[in-house]
Short mmCIF file of C-alpha atoms and ligand atoms in Angstrom, two decimals:
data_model
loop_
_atom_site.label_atom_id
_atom_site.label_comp_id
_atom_site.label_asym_id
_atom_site.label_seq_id
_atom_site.Cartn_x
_atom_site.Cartn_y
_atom_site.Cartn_z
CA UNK A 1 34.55 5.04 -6.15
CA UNK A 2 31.64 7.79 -6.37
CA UNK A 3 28.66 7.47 -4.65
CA UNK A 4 25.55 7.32 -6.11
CA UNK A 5 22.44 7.73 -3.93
CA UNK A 6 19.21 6.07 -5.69
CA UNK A 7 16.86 5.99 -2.66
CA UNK A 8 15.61 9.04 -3.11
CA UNK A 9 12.16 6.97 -2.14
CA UNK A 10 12.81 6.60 1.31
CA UNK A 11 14.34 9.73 1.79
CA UNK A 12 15.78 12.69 -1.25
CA UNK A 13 19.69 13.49 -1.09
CA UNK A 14 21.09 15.90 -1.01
CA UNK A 15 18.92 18.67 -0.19
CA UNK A 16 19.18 21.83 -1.57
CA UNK A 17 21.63 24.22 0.23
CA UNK A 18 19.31 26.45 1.29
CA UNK A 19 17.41 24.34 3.38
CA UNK A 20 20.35 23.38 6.12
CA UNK A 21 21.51 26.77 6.05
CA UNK A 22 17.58 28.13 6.81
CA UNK A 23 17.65 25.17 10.11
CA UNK A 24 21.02 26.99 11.09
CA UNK A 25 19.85 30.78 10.80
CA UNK A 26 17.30 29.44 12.91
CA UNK A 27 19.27 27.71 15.73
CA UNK A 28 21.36 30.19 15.50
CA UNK A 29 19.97 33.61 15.24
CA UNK A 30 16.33 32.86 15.71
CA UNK A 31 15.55 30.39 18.03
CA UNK A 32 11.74 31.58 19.25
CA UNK A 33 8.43 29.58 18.94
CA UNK A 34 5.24 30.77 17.26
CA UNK A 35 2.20 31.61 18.82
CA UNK A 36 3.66 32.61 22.42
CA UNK A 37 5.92 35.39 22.24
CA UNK A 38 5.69 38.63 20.28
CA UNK A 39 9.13 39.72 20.14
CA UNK A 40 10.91 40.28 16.98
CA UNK A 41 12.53 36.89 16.44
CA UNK A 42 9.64 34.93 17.34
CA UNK A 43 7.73 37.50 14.47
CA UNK A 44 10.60 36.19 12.29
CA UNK A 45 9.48 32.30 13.46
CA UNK A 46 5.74 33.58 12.74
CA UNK A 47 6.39 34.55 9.22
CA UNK A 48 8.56 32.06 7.97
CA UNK A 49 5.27 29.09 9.32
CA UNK A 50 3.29 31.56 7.45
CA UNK A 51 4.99 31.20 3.89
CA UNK A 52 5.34 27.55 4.35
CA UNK A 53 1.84 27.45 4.71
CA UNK A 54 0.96 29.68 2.00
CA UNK A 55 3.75 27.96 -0.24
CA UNK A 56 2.47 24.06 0.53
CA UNK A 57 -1.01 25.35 -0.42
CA UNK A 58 0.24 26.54 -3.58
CA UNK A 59 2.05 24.11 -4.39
CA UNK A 60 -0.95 21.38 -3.39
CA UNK A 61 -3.55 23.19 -4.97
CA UNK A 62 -5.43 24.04 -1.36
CA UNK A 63 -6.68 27.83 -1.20
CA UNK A 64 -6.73 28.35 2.61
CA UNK A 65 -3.20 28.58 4.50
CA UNK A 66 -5.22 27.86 7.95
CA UNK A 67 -6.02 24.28 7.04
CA UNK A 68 -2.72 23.56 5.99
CA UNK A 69 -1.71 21.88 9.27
CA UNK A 70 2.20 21.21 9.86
CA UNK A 71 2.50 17.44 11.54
CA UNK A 72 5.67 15.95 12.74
CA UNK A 73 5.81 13.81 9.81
CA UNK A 74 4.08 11.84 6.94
CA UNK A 75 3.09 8.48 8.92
CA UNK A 76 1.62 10.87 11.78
CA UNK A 77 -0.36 12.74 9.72
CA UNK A 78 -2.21 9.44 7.94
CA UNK A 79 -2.71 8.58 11.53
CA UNK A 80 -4.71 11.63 12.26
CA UNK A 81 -6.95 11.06 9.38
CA UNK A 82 -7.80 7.08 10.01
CA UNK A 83 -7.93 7.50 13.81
CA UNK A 84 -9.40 10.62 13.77
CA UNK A 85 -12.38 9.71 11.54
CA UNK A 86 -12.77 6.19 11.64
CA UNK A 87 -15.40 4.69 14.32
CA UNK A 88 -16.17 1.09 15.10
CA UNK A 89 -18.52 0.17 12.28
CA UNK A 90 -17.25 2.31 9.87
CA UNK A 91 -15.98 1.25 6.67
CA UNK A 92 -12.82 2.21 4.84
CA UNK A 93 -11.53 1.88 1.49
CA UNK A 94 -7.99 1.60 0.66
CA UNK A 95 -5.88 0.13 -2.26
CA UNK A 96 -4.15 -2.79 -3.06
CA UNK A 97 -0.55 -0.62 -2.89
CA UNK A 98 -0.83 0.83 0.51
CA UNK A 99 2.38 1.59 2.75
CA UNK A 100 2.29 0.33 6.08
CA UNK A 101 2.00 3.46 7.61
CA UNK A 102 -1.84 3.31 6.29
CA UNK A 103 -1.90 -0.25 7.06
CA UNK A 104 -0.73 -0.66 10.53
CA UNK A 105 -3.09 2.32 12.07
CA UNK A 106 -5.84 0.79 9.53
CA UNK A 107 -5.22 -3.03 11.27
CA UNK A 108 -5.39 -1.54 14.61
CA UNK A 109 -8.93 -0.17 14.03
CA UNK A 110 -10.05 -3.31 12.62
CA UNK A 111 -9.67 -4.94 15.74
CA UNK A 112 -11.97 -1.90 17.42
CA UNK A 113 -14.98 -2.42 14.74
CA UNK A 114 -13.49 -0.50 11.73
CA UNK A 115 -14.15 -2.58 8.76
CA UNK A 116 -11.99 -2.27 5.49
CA UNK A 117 -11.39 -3.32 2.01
CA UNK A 118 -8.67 -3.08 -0.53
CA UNK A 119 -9.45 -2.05 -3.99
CA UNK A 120 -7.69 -4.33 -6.73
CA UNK A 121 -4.98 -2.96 -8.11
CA UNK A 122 -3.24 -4.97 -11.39
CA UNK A 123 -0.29 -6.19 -11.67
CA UNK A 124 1.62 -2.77 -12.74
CA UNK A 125 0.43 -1.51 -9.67
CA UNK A 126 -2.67 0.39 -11.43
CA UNK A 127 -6.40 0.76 -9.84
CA UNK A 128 -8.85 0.97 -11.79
CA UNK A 129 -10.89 3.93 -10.42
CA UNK A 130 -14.59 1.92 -11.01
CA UNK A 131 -12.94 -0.36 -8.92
CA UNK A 132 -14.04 2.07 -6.07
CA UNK A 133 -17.88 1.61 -7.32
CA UNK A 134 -18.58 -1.93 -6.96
CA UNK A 135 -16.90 -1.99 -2.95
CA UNK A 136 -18.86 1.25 -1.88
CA UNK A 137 -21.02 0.39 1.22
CA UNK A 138 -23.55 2.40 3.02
CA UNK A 139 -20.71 2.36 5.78
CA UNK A 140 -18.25 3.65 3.56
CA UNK A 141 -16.62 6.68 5.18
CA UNK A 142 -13.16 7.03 3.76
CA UNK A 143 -11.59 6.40 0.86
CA UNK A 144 -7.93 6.93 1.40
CA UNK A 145 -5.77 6.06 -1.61
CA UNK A 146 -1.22 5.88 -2.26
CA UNK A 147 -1.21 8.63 -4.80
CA UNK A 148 2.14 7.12 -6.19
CA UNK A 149 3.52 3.96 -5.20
CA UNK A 150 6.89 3.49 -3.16
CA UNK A 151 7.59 -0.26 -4.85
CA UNK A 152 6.58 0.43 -8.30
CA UNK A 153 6.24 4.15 -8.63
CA UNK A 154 2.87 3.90 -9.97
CA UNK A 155 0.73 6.94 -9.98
CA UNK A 156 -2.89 6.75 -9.72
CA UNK A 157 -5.35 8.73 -11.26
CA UNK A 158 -6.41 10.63 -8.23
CA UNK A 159 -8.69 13.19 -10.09
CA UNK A 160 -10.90 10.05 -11.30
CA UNK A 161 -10.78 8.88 -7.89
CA UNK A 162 -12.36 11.71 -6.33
CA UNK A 163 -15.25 12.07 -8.93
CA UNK A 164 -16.32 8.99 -7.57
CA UNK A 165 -15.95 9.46 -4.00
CA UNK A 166 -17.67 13.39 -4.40
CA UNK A 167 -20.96 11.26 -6.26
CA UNK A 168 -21.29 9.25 -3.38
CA UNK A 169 -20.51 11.92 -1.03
CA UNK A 170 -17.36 9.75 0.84
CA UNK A 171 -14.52 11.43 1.71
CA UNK A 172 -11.38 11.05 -0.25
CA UNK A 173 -7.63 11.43 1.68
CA UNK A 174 -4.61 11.10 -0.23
CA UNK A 175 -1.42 9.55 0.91
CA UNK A 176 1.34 11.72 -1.42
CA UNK A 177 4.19 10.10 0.21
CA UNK A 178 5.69 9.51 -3.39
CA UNK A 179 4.09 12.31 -4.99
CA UNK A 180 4.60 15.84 -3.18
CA UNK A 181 7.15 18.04 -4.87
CA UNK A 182 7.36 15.35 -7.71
CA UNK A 183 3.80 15.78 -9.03
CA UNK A 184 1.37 18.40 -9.79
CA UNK A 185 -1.62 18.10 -6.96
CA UNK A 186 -4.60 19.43 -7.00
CA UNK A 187 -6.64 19.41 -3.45
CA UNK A 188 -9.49 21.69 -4.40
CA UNK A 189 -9.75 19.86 -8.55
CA UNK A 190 -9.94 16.53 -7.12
CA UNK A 191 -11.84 17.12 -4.27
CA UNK A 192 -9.83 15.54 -1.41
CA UNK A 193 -11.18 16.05 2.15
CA UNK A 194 -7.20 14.97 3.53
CA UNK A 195 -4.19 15.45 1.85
CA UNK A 196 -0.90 13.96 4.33
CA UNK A 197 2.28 14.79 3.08
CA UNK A 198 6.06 14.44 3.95
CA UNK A 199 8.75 17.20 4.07
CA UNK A 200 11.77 15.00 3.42
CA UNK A 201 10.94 13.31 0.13
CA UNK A 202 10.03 15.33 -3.22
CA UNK A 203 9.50 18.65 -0.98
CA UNK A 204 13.16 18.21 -0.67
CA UNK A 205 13.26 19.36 3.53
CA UNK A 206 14.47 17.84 6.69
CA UNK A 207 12.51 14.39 8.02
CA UNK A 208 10.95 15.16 11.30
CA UNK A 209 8.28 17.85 9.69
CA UNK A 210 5.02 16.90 6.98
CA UNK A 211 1.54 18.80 6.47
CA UNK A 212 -2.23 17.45 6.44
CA UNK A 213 -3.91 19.35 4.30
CA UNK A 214 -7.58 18.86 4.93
CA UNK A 215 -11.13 20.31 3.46
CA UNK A 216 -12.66 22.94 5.96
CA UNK A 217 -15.63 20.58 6.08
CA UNK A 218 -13.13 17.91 6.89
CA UNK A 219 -11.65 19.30 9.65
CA UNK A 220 -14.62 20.06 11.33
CA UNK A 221 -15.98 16.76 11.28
CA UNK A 222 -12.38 15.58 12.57
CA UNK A 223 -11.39 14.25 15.99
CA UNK A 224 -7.75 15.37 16.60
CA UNK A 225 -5.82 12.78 18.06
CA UNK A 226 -3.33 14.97 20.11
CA UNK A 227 -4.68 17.73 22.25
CA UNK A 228 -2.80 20.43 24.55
CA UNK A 229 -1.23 23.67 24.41
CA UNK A 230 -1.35 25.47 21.52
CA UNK A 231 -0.09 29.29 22.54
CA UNK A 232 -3.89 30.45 21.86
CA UNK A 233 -7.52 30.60 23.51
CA UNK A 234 -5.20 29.99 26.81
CA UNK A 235 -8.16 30.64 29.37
CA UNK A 236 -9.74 27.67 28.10
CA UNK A 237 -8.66 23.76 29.07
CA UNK A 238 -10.89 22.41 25.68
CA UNK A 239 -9.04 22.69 22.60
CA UNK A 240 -9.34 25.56 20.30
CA UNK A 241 -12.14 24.61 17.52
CA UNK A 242 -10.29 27.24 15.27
CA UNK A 243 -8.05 26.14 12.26
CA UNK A 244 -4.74 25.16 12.31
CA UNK A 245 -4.67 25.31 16.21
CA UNK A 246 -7.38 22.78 16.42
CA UNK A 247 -4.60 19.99 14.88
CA UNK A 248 -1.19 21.64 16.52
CA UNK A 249 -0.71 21.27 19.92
CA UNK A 250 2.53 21.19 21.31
CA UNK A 251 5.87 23.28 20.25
CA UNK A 252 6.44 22.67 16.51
CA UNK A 253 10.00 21.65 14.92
CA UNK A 254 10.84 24.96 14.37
CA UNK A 255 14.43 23.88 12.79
CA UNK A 256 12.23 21.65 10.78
CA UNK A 257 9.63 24.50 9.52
CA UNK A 258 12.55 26.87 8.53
CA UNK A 259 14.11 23.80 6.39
CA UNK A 260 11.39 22.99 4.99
CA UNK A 261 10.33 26.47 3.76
CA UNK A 262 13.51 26.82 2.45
CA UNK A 263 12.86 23.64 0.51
CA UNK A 264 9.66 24.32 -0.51
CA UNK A 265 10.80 27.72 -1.86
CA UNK A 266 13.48 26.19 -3.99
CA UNK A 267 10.60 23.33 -5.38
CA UNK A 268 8.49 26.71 -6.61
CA UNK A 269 11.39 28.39 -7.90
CA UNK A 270 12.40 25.25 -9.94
CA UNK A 271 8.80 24.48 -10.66
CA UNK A 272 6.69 21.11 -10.44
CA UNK A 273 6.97 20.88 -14.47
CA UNK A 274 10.36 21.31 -14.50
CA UNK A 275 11.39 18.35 -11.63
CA UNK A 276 8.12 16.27 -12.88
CA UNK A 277 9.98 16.49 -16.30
CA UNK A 278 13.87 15.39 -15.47
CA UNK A 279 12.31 12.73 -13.44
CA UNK A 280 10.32 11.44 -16.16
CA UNK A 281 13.71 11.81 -18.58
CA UNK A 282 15.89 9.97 -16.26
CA UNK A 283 13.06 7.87 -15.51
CA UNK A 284 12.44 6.41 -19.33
CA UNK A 285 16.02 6.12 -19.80
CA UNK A 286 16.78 4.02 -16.58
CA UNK A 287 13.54 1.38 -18.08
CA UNK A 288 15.05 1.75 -21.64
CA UNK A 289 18.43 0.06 -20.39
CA UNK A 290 16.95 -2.30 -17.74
CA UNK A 291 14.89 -3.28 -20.99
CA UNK A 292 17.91 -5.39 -23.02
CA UNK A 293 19.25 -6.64 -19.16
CA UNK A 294 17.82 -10.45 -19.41
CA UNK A 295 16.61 -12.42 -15.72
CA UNK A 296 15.14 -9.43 -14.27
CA UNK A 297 11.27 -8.55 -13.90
CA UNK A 298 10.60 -5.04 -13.57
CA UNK A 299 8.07 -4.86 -10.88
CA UNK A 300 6.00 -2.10 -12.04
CA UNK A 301 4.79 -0.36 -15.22
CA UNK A 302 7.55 -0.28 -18.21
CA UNK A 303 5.88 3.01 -19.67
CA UNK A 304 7.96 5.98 -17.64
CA UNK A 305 4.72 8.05 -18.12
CA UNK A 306 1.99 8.42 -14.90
CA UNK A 307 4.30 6.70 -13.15
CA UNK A 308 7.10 8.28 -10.28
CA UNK A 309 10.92 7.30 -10.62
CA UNK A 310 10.60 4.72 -8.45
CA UNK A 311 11.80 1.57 -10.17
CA UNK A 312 12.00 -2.06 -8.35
CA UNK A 313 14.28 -4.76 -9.98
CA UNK A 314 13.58 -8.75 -8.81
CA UNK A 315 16.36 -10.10 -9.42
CA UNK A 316 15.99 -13.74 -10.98
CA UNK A 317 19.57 -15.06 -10.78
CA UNK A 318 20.94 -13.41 -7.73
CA UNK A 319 19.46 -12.94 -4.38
CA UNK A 320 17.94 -9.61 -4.48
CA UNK A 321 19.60 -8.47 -0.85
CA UNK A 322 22.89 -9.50 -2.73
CA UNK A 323 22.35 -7.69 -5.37
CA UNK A 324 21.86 -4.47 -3.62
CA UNK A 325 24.92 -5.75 -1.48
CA UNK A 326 27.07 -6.04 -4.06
CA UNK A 327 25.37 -2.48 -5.40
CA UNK A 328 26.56 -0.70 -3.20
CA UNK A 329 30.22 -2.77 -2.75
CA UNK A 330 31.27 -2.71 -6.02
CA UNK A 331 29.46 0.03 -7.61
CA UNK A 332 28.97 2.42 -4.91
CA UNK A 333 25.17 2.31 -5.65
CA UNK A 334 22.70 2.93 -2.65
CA UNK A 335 19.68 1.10 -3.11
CA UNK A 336 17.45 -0.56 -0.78
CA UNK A 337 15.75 -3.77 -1.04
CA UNK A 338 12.95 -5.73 0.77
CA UNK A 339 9.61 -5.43 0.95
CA UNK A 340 9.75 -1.38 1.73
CA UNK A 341 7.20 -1.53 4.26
CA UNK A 342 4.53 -2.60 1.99
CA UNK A 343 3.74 -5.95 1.95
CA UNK A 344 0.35 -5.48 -0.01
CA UNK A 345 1.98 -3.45 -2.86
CA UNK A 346 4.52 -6.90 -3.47
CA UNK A 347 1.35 -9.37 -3.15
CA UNK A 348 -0.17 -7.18 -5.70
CA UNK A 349 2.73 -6.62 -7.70
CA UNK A 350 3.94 -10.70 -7.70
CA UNK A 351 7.05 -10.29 -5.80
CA UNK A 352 6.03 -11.21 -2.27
CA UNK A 353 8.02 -12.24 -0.33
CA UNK A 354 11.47 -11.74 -1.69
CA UNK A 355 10.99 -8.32 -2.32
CA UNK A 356 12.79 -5.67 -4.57
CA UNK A 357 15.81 -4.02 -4.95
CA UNK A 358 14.47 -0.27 -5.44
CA UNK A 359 16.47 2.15 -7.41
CA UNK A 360 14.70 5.79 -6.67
CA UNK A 361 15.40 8.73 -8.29
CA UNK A 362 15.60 12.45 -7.43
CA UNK A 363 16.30 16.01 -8.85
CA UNK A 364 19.98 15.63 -7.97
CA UNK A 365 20.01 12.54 -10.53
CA UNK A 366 22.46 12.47 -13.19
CA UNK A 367 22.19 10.75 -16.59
CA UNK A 368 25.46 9.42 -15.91
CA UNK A 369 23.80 7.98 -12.45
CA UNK A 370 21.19 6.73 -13.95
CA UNK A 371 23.74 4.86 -16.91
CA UNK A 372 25.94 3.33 -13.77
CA UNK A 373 23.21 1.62 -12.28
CA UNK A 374 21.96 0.19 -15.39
CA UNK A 375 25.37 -1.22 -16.45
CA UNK A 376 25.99 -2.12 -12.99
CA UNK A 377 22.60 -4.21 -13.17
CA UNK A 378 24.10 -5.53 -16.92
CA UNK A 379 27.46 -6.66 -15.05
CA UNK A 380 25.74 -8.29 -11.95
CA UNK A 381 23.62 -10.38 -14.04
CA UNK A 382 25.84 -11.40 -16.82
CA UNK A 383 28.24 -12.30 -13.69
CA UNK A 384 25.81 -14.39 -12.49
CA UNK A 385 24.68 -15.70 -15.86
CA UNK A 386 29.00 -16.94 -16.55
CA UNK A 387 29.17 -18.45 -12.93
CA UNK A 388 25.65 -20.62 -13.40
CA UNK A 389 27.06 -22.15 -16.44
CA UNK A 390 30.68 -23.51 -14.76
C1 PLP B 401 3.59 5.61 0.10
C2 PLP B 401 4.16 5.92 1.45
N1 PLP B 401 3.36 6.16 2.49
C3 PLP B 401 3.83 6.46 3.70
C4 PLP B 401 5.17 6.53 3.96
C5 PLP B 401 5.67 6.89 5.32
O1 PLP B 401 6.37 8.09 5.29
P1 PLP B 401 7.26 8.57 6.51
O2 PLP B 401 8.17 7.44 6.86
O3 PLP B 401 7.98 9.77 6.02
O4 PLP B 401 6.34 8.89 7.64
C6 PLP B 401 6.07 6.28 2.91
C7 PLP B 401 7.53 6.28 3.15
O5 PLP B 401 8.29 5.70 2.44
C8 PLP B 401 5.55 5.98 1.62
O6 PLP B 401 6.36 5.74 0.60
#
């Protein structure tokens, strides 16, 4: 029985081949860290942070390559922004969709003074950007928003977003978990002081690795949360104020920044139009053939447009961990179900608390992937539908 991998969501597989043979060439014939050496192969390690810089900021619509900061992964670099910036009796405005990985850090500030709101979000998933308007306090200091959700796959309209936030002056971060490498972004157009990012979703690179992209003014203002050696300014024991040392202390995952600009190479070549389109293909004809499947909600929008190909199924005759059970049993199809670490997207969406099974798509996606699941869905449930009525 084939495999087929739809939780592309939680993590994209396969990666392109470039990308493990760049972490190789690395381990193997490179092997030097940036910033403390200047012999040849740790030039080699100096260049290739360079172009990954240069190519996330192209690819995210940022103009400066310093400010581009390389984390050790998505949840980390959310972290830096709300811990960073938040201070008891600030207040912080997030949406109704939010990952835990903005919610947890968010939580733990609330119990140090930070206040926070969520912005209502309808039942597809969707905020309404004015939404932001009527919950804007003279505390307000963030506005930090899920560009596209991981339960629904709904994408907000970020651009609207940060008109808003620029009028009042607050600054706007954007969590692109679902987004990066599937999306076009635009960090200068929409006028985002943060941007966090990971490297092993759309971007198509190893986990382990992500990048905060943040506004010059941003960073400035911003308390890093890890200090320490950086390789630079190393007669002084305060951290360097200078940009992207200010935010990188420590030895980087160097096997990590070769895969990923690998991986973010291939994503240019291919170009954001191109994967935003076969998503969007694959996307509208998975929801065409969930469409005639009867005793399911689709727990998200039905319109494949401004919308990721993320696409969560509640079961309504079949326990929805079964289902993705017998997925993956009979059908070979990797899905994963639950609440996918976002309880507020499923309170918002109606399916708290039994949760999803989530079906995510990637570049690798077939048609005929895309066909399997659908008529495995069709079987399950007309299974079901035959036993209920013995
Ligand atoms: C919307 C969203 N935010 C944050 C995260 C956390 O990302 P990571 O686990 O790569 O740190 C995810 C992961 O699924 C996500 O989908």
């Amino acid at each position: 029985m084939p495999v087929v991998y739809l939780d592309n969501a939680a993590t994209s597989f396969p990666k392109p081949p470039a990308v493990a043979a760049a972490m190789l060439r690395y381990m193997q014939e490179v092997g030097a860290s940036i910033n403390r050496g200047v012999y040849a192969s740790a030039q080699d390690a100096e260049l290739t942070t360079l172009l990954l810089r240069e190519g996330l900021c192209r690819l995210l619509g940022h103009s400066d390559p310093a400010h581009c900061v390389l984390t050790a992964g998505h949840t980390i670099g959310l972290n830096m922004i709300l811990q960073g910036w938040l201070k008891p009796g600030d207040h912080c405005l997030v949406s109704a969709m939010e990952h835990n990985a903005v919610m947890r850090p968010l939580h733990a500030l609330a119990a140090a003074g930070v206040q926070f709101d969520r912005i209502p979000c309808d039942r597809t998933g969707r905020l309404d950007p004015a939404g932001i308007r009527r919950l804007i306090r003279p505390n307000t200091r963030l506005v930090l928003l899920a560009h596209g959700s991981n339960v629904s796959g709904t994408v907000q309209d970020a651009a609207a977003a940060g008109r808003i936030c620029q009028e009042y002056g607050i600054p706007f971060a954007l969590d692109a978990a679902q987004t990066a490498g599937h999306w076009e972004i635009d960090f200068d157009g929409w006028g985002l002081s943060a941007l966090s990012v990971p490297g092993h979703k759309g971007l198509m690179g190893p986990s382990g690795i992500g990048a905060l992209l943040l506004s010059p003014e941003f960073a400035n203002k911003l308390t890093p949360i890890i200090t320490g050696g950086t390789g630079s300014a190393s007669d002084l024991e305060i951290q360097p104020s200078y940009m992207p040392d200010r935010f990188e202390s420590g030895t980087p995952n160097l096997p990590g920044i070769y895969g990923l600009q690998a991986a973010v190479e291939f994503v240019e070549e291919t170009g954001i139009a191109a994967l935003r389109d076969h998503e969007t293909l694959l996307t509208a004809r998975f929801l065409e053939r969930l469409r005639d499947i009867p005793r399911i909600r689709l727990a998200g929008p039905w319109d494949p447009v401004n919308r990721v190909g993320v696409v969560s199924v509640d079961f309504q005759t079949i326990d929805n961990a079964e289902a993705a059970s017998r997925l993956e049993h009979d059908y070979g199809i990797l899905t994963r179900c639950g609440l996918h670490c976002a309880p507020a997207a499923h309170k918002t969406l109606g399916t708290f608390p039994q949760g999803t099974v989530r079906f995510s798509l990637g570049w690798f996606t077939t048609p005929e992937e895309v066909d399997a699941a659908a008529s495995a869905v069709a079987e399950m449930v007309c299974i079901a539908g035959t036993l209920e009525k013995r």
